[in-house]
Coordinates of C-alpha atoms and ligand atoms in Angstrom, one line a residue:
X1399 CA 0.0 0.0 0.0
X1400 CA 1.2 3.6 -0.8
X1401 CA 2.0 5.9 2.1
X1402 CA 2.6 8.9 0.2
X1403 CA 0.8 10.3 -3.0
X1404 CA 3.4 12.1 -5.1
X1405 CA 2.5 14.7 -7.5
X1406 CA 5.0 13.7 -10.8
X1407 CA 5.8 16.3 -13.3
X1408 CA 8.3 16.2 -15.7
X1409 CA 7.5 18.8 -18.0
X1410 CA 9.5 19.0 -20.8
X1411 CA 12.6 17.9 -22.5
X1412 CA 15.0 15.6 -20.2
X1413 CA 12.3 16.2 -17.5
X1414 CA 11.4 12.5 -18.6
X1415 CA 14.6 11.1 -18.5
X1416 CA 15.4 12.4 -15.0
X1417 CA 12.7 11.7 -13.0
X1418 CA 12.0 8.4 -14.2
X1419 CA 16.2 7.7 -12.6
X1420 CA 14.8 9.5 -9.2
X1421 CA 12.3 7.7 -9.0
X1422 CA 14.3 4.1 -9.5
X1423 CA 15.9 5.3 -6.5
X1424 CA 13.3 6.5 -4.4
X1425 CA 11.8 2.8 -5.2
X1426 CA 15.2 1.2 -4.4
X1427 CA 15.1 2.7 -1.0
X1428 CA 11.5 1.5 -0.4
X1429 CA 9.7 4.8 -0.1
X1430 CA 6.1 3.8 -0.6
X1431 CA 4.0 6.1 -2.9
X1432 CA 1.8 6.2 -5.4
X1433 CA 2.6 8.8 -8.2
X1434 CA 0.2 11.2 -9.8
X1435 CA 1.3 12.5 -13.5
X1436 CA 0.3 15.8 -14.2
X1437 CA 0.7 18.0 -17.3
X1438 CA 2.8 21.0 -17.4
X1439 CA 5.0 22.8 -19.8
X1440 CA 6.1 23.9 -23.3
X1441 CA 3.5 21.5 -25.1
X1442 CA 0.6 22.8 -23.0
X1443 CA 1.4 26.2 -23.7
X1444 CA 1.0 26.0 -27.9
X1445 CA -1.9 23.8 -27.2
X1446 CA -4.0 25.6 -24.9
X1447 CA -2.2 28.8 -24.1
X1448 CA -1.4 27.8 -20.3
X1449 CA 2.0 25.4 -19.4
X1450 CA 0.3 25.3 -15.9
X1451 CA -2.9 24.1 -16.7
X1452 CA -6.0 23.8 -13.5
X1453 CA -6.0 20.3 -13.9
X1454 CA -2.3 19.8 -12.8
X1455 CA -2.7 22.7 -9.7
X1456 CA -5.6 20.3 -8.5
X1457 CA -3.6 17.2 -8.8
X1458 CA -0.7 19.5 -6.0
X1459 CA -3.9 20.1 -3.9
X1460 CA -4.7 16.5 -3.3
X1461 CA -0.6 15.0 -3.4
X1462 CA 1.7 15.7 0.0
X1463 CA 4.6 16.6 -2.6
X1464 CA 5.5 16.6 -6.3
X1465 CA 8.8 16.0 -8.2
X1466 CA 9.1 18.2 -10.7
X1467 CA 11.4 17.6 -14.1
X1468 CA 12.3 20.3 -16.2
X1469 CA 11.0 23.1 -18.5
X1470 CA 11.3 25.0 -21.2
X1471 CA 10.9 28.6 -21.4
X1472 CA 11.6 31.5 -23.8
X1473 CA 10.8 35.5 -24.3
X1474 CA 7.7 36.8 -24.9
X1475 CA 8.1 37.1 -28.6
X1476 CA 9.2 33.9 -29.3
X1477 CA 6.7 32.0 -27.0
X1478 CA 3.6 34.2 -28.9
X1479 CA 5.1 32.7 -32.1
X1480 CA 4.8 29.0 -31.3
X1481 CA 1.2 29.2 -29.8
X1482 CA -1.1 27.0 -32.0
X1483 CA -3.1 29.3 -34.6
X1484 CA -6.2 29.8 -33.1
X1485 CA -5.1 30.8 -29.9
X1486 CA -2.6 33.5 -31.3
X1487 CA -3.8 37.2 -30.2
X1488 CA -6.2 36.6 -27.9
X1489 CA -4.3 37.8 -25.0
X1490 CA -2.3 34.9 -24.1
X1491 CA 1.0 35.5 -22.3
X1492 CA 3.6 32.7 -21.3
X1493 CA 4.6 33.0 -18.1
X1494 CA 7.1 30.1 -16.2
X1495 CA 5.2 27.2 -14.2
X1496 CA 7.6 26.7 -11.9
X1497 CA 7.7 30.6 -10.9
X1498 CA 4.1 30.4 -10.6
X1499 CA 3.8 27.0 -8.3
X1500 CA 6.4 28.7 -5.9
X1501 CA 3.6 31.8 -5.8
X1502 CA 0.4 29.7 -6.0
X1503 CA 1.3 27.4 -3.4
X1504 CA 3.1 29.9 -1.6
X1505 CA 6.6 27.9 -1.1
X1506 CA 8.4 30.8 0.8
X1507 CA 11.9 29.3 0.6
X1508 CA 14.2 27.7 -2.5
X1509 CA 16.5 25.4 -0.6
X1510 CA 19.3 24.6 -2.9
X1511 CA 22.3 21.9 -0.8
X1512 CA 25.9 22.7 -2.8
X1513 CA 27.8 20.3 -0.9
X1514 CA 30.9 18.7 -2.4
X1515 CA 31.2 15.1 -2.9
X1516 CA 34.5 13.9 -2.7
X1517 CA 35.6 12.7 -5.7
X1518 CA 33.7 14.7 -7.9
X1519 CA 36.0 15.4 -10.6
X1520 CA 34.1 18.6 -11.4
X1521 CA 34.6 20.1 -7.8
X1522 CA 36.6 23.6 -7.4
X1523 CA 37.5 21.9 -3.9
X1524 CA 36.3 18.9 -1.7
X1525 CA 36.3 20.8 0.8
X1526 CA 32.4 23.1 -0.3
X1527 CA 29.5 22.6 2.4
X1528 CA 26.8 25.4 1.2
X1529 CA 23.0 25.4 2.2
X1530 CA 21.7 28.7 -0.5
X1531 CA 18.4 30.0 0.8
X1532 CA 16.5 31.9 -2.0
X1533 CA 13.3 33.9 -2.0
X1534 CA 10.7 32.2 -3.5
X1535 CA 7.6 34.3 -3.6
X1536 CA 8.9 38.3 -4.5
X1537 CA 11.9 40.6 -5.0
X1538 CA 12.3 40.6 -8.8
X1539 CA 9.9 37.8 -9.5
X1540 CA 7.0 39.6 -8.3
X1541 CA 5.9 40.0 -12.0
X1542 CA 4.8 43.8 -11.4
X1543 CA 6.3 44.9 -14.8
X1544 CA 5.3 47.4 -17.6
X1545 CA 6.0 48.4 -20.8
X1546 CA 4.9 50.6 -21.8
X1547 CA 4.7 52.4 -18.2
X1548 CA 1.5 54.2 -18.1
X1549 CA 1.3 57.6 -17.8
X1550 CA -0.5 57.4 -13.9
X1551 CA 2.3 54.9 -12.8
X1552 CA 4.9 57.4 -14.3
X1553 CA 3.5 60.4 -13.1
X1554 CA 2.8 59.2 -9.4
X1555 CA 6.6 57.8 -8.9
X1556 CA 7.6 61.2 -9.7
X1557 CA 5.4 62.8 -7.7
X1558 CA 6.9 60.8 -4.9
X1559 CA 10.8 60.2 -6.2
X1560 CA 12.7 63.1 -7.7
X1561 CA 15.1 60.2 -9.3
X1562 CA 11.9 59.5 -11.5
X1563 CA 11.6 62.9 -13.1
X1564 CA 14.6 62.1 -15.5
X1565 CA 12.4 58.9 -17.1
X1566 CA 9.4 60.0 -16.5
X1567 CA 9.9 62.8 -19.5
X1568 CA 10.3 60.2 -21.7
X1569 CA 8.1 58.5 -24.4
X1570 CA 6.1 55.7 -22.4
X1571 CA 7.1 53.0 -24.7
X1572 CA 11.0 53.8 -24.4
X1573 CA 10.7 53.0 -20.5
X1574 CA 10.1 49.5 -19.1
X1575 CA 10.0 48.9 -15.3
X1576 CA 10.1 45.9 -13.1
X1577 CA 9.3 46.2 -9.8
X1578 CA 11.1 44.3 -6.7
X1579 CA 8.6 44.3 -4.1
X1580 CA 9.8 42.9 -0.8
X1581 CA 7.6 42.5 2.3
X1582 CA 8.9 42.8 6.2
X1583 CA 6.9 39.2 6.4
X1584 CA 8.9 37.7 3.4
X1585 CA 12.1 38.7 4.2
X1586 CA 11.6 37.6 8.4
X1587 CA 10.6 33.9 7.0
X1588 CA 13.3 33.3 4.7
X1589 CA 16.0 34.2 6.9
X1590 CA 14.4 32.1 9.8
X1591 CA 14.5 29.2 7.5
X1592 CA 18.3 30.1 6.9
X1593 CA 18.8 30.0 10.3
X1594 CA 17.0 27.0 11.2
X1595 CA 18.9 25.0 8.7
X1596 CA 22.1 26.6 9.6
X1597 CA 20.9 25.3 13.4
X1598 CA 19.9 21.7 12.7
X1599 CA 22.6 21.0 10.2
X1600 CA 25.7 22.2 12.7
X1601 CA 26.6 25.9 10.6
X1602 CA 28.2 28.1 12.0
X1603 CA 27.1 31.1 10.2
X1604 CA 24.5 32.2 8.1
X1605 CA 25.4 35.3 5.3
X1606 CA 23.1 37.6 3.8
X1607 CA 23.4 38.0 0.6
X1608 CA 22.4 41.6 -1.0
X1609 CA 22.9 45.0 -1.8
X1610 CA 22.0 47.7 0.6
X1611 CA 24.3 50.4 0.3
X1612 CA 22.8 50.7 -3.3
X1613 CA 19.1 48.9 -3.3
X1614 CA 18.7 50.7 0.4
X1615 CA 14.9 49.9 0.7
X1616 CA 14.6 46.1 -0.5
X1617 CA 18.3 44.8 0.2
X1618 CA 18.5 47.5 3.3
X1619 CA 14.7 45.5 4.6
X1620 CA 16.6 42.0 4.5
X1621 CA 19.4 43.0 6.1
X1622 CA 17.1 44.7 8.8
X1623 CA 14.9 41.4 9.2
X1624 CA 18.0 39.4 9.5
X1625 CA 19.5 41.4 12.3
X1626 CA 16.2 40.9 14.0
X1627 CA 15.8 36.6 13.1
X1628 CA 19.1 36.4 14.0
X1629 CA 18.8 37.1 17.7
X1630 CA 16.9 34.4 18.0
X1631 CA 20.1 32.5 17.1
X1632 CA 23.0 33.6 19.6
X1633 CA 25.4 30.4 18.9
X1634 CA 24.8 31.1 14.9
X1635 CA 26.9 34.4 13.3
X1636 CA 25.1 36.5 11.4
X1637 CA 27.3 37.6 8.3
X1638 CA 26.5 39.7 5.4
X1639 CA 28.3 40.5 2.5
X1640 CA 27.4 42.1 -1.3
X1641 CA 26.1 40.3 -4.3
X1642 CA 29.0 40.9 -6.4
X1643 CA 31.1 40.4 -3.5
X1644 CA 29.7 37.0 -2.5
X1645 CA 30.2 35.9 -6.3
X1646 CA 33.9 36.8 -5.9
X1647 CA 34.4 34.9 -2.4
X1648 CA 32.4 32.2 -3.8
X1649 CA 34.9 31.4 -6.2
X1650 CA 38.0 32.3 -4.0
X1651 CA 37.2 31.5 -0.6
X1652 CA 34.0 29.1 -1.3
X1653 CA 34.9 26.9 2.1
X1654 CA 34.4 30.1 4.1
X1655 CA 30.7 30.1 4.0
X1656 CA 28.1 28.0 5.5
X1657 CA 24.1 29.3 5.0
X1658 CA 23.6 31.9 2.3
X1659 CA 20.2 33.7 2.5
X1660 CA 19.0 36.0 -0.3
X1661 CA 15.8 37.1 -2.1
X1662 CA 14.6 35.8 -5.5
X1663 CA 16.9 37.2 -8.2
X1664 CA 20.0 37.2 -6.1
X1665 CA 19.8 34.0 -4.7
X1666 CA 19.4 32.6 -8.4
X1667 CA 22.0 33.9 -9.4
X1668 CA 24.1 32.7 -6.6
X1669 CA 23.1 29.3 -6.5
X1670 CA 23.9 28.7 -10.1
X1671 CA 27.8 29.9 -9.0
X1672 CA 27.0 27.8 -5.8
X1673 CA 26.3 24.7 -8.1
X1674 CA 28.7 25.3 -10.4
X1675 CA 32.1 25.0 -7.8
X1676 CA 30.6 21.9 -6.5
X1677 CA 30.1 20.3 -10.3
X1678 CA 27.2 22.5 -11.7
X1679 CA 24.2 21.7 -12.5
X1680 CA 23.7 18.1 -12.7
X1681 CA 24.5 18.1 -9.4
X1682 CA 22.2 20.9 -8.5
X1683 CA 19.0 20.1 -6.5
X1684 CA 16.3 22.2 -5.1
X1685 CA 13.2 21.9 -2.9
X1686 CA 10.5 24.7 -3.2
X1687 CA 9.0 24.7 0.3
X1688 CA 6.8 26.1 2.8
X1689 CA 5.7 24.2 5.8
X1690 CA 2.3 22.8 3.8
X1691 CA 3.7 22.0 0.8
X1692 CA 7.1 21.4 -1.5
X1693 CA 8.0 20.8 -5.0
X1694 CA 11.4 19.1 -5.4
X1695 CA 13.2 20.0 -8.5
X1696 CA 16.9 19.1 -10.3
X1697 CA 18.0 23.0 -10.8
X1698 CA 18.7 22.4 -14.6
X1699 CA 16.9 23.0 -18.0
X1700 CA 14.6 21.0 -20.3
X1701 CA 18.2 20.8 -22.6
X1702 CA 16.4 19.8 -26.1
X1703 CA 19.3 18.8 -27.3
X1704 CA 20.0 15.7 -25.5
X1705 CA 16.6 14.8 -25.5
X1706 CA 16.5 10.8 -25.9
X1707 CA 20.2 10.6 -25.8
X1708 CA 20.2 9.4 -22.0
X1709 CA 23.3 11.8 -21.5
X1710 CA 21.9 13.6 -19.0
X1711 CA 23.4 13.5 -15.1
X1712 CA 20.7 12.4 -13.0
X1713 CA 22.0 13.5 -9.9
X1714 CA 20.3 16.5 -9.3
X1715 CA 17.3 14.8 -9.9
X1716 CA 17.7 12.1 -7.3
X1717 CA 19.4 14.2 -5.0
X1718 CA 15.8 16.1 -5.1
X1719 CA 14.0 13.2 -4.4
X1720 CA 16.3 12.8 -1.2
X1721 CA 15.4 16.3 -0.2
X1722 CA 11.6 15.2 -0.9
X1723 CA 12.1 12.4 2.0
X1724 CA 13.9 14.4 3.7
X1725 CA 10.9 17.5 3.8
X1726 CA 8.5 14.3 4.5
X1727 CA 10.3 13.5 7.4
X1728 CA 11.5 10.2 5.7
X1729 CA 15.1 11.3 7.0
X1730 CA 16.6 7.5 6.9
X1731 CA 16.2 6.9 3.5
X1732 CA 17.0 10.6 2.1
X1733 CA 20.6 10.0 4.2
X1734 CA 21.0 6.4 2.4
X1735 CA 20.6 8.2 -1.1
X1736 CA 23.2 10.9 -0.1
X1737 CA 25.1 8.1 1.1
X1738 CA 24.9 6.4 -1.9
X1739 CA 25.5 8.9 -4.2
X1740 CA 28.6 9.6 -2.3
X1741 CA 30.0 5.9 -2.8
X1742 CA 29.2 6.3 -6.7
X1743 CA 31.1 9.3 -7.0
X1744 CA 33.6 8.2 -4.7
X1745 CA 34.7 5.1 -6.1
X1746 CA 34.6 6.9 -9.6
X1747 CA 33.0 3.6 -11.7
X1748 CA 30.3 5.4 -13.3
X1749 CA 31.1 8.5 -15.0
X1750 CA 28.5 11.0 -16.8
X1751 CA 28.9 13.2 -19.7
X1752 CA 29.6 16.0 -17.3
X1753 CA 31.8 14.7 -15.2
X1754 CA 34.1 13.6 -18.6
X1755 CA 32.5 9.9 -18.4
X1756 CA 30.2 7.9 -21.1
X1757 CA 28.0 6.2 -19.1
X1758 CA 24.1 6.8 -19.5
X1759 CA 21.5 8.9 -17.1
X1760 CA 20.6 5.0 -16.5
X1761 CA 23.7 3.8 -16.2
X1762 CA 23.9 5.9 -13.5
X1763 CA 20.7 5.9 -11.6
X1764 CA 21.4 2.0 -11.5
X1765 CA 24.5 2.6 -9.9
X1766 CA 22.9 4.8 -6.8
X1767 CA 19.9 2.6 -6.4
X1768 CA 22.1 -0.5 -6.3
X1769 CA 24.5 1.0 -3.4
X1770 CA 21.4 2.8 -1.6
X1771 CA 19.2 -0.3 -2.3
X1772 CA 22.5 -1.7 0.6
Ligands
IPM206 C1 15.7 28.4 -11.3 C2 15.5 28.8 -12.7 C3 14.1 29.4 -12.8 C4 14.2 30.7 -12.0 C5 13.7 29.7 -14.3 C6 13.6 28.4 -15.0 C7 12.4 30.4 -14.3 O1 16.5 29.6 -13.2 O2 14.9 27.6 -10.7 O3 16.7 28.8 -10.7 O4 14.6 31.8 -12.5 O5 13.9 30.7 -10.8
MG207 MG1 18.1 29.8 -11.8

């Protein structure tokens, strides 16, 4: 009998390929669930005009968690284009799934693991142990964008910003704006998350990651919210260091750091370099959560081009379906996939594309469900 039931979406391109390897491990560990397909992506775009169709947010409703795969996106003009006919100019607008699950379901914080395995060919050092906390919900992502800006918008911000009266004068169509909205509430739960990861996993500092001598009101409110979490935690230092600071120390000085915390755009960006010094992104795993709710994820892209080819590492993939058991509370099995993964990348038999090897996306899920199966 199931246990769980597992919203499964692989969306588009290797999404396939991917999930089906976590999911030969998840089975190998004997996590007991029952797995719910749902539709989502590219495909669902041209043919109805939404790649997040009702159907699929139902099926998250009624599931405890979903594995997600992979999807393709692509600019506005370009995603208009490849509609099907009779749903061209009739207000459609492509806008990413997984951007909108993270707001739908309200799944505060993007917990992204770049831990080092030793071994790893592709590591910048053995030595990396990084937990990335990313905003989830605003900053950047917010979607409050225009372009043209309309003439009350543009008016009213320089009624209210001298700084505005220098765009505002020209044309409306010659000025696009994206607004990064933070809230006091947004910012106080992601750095609480920060810190009580940083707490149960033994770190010994968590670093905010922004910009507030420049971005004074959005950065400046993190950095405010942080000071305030982190007295909460008196054994755990509060750091906090620049964007394009961190993406220097992150290459230099990686082993330095311990819990990142940043909002949305920042912490993408940073947990792409994050991923990157400990092997990039097919080792790159995230987990979309809230306390309600989480969508696991491999951090990677739909890649077209290897479509079918099995080349693909699956390792992100599977190490998401360890942070799935690991959100459920299943915390045995999650550590005997980490485990396992470990002793495959350790004893350096099975080698990806990626990591300068030739074995398959199978090849290699059968390698970490063999050594976690014990
Ligand atoms: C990520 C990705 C997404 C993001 C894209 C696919 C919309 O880069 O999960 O980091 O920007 O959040
Ligand atoms: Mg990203």
């Amino acid at each position: 009998m199931a246990n769980y039931r597992i919203a499964y979406l692989p969306g588009d391109g290797v999404g396939h390929e991917v999930l089906e390897a976590a999911r030969s491990v998840l089975d190998a560990v004997g996590f007991q669930a029952e797995y719910v397909p749902g539709d989502v992506g590219w495909e669902f775009w041209r043919k109805e005009g939404n790649p997040l169709p009702e159907r699929t947010v139902e099926i998250l409703k009624n599931t405890d968690a979903c594995l997600f795969g992979a999807i393709t996106s692509k600019p506005k003009e370009e995603a208009a284009q490849e509609l099907a006919p009779e749903l061209r100019d009739k207000g459609y607008e492509y806008s990413s799934p997984i951007v909108g699950l993270r707001q739908l379901f309200d799944l505060y914080a993007n917990v992204r693991p770049c831990k080092a395995f030793p071994g790893n060919p592709l590591n910048l050092r053995d030595d990396i142990d990084l937990g990335v906390f990313r905003e989830n919900t605003e900053g950047l992502y917010a979607g409050v964008e225009f372009h043209p800006i309309p003439e009350q918008v543009s008016k009213t911000l320089a009624a209210h910003s001298p700084k505005m009266k220098r765009f505002a004068d020209k044309p409306a169509d010659q000025v696009a704006l994206s607004c990064r909205i933070f809230t006091w509430e947004g910012c106080k739960r992601i750095v609480r998350a920060a810190f009580e990861y940083a707490q149960e996993h033994g770190y010994p500092s968590v670093t905010v990651v922004e910009k507030p001598n420049v971005i004074r009101e959005t950065s400046g409110m993190m950095l405010r919210a942080a000071r305030e979490v982190a007295k909460d935690f008196p054994k755990i230092e509060l750091r906090d260091t620049n964007i394009d600071a961190m993406c220097m120390w992150l290459v230099k000085n990686p082993q330095d750091y311990g819990v990142l915390v940043s909002s949305n755009m920042f912490g993408d960006i940073i947990s792409d370099l994050s991923a990157q010094i400990v092997g990039g992104l097919g080792f790159a795993a995230a987990g979309n959560i809230s306390k309600e709710y989480g969508v696991f994820e491999p951090t990677h892209g739909s890649a077209p081009k290897y479509v079918g080819q099995k080349r693909v590492n699956p390792l992100a993939a599977i190490l998401a379906g360890k942070m799935m058991l690991d959100w459920l509370g299943e915390k045995e099995k999650g550590e005997r996939i980490e485990q396992a993964v470990a002793q495959v990348i350790r004893e350096a038999k099975v080698r990806t594309h990626d990591m300068g090897g030739t074995d398959t996306t199978d090849a290699m899920a059968r390698a970490v469900a063999q050594a976690a199966a014990g």
